GROMACS .gro file of C-alpha atoms in nm:
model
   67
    1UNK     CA    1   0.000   0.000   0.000
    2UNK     CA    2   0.173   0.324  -0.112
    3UNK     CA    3  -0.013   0.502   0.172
    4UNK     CA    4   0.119   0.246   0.452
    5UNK     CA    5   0.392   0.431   0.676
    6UNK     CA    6   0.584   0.116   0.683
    7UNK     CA    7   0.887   0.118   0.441
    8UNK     CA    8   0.875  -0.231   0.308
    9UNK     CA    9   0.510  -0.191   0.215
   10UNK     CA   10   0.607   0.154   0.010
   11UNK     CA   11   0.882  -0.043  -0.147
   12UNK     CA   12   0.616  -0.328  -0.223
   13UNK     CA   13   0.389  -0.087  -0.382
   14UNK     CA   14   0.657   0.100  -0.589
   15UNK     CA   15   0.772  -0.287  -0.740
   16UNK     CA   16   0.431  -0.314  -0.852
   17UNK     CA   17   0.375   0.028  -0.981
   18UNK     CA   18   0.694  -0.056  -1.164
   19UNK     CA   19   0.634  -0.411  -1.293
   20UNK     CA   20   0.282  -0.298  -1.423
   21UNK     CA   21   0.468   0.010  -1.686
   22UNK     CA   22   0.702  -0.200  -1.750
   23UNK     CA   23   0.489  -0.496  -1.869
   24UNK     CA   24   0.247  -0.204  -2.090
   25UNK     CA   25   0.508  -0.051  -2.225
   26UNK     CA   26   0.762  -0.341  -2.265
   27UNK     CA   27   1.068  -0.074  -2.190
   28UNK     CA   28   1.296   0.037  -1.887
   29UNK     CA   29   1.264   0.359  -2.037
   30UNK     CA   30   0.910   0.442  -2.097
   31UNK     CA   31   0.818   0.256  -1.776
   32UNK     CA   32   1.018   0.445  -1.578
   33UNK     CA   33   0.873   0.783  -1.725
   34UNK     CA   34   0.535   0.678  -1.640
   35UNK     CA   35   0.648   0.577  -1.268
   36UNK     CA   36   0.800   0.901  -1.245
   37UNK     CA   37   0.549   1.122  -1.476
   38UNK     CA   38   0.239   0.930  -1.480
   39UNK     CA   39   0.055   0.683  -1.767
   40UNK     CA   40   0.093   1.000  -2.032
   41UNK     CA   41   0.434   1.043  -2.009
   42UNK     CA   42   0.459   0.641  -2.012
   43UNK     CA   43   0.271   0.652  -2.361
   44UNK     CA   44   0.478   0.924  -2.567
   45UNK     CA   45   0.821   1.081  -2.462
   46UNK     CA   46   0.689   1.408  -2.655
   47UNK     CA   47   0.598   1.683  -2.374
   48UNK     CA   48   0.722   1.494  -2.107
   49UNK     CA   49   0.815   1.735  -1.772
   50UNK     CA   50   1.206   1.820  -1.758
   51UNK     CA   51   1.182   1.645  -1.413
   52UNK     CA   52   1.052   1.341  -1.611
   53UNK     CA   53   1.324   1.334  -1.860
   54UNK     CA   54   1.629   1.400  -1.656
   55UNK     CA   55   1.459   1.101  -1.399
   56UNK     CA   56   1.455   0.861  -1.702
   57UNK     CA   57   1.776   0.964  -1.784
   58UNK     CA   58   1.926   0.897  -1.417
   59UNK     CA   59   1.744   0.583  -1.450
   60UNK     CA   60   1.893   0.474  -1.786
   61UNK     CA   61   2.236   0.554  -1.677
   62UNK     CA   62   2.164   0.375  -1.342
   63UNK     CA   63   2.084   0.037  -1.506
   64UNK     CA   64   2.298   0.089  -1.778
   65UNK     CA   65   2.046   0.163  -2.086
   66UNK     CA   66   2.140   0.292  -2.400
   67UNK     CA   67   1.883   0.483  -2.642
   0.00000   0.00000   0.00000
């Protein structure tokens, strides 16, 4: 539950939040632009927020993604 105060359960939640763009979109990169940004920026990487961009591209570089 995202809303639980325990840490484990937030961690659970994210996972699953995670899992689930990844399995729509079938990419580390759009799924993590719809964790970040929501299920429009997971759809199209036109008009995403700069926040959105720069966290895909922290994520990219984190597991080692190339465009």
């Amino acid at each position: 539950d995202a809303d639980s105060a325990d840490p484990r359960e937030q961690a659970m939640a994210a996972a699953l939040h995670l899992r689930e763009s990844f399995q729509r979109t079938g990419n580390w990169s759009d799924a993590a632009a719809g964790y970040n940004g929501g299920p429009r920026a997971e759809k199209t990487s036109a008009n995403r927020a700069p926040e959105t961009v720069a966290y895909v591209e922290r994520v990219n570089k984190g597991l080692n993604v190339t465009q």
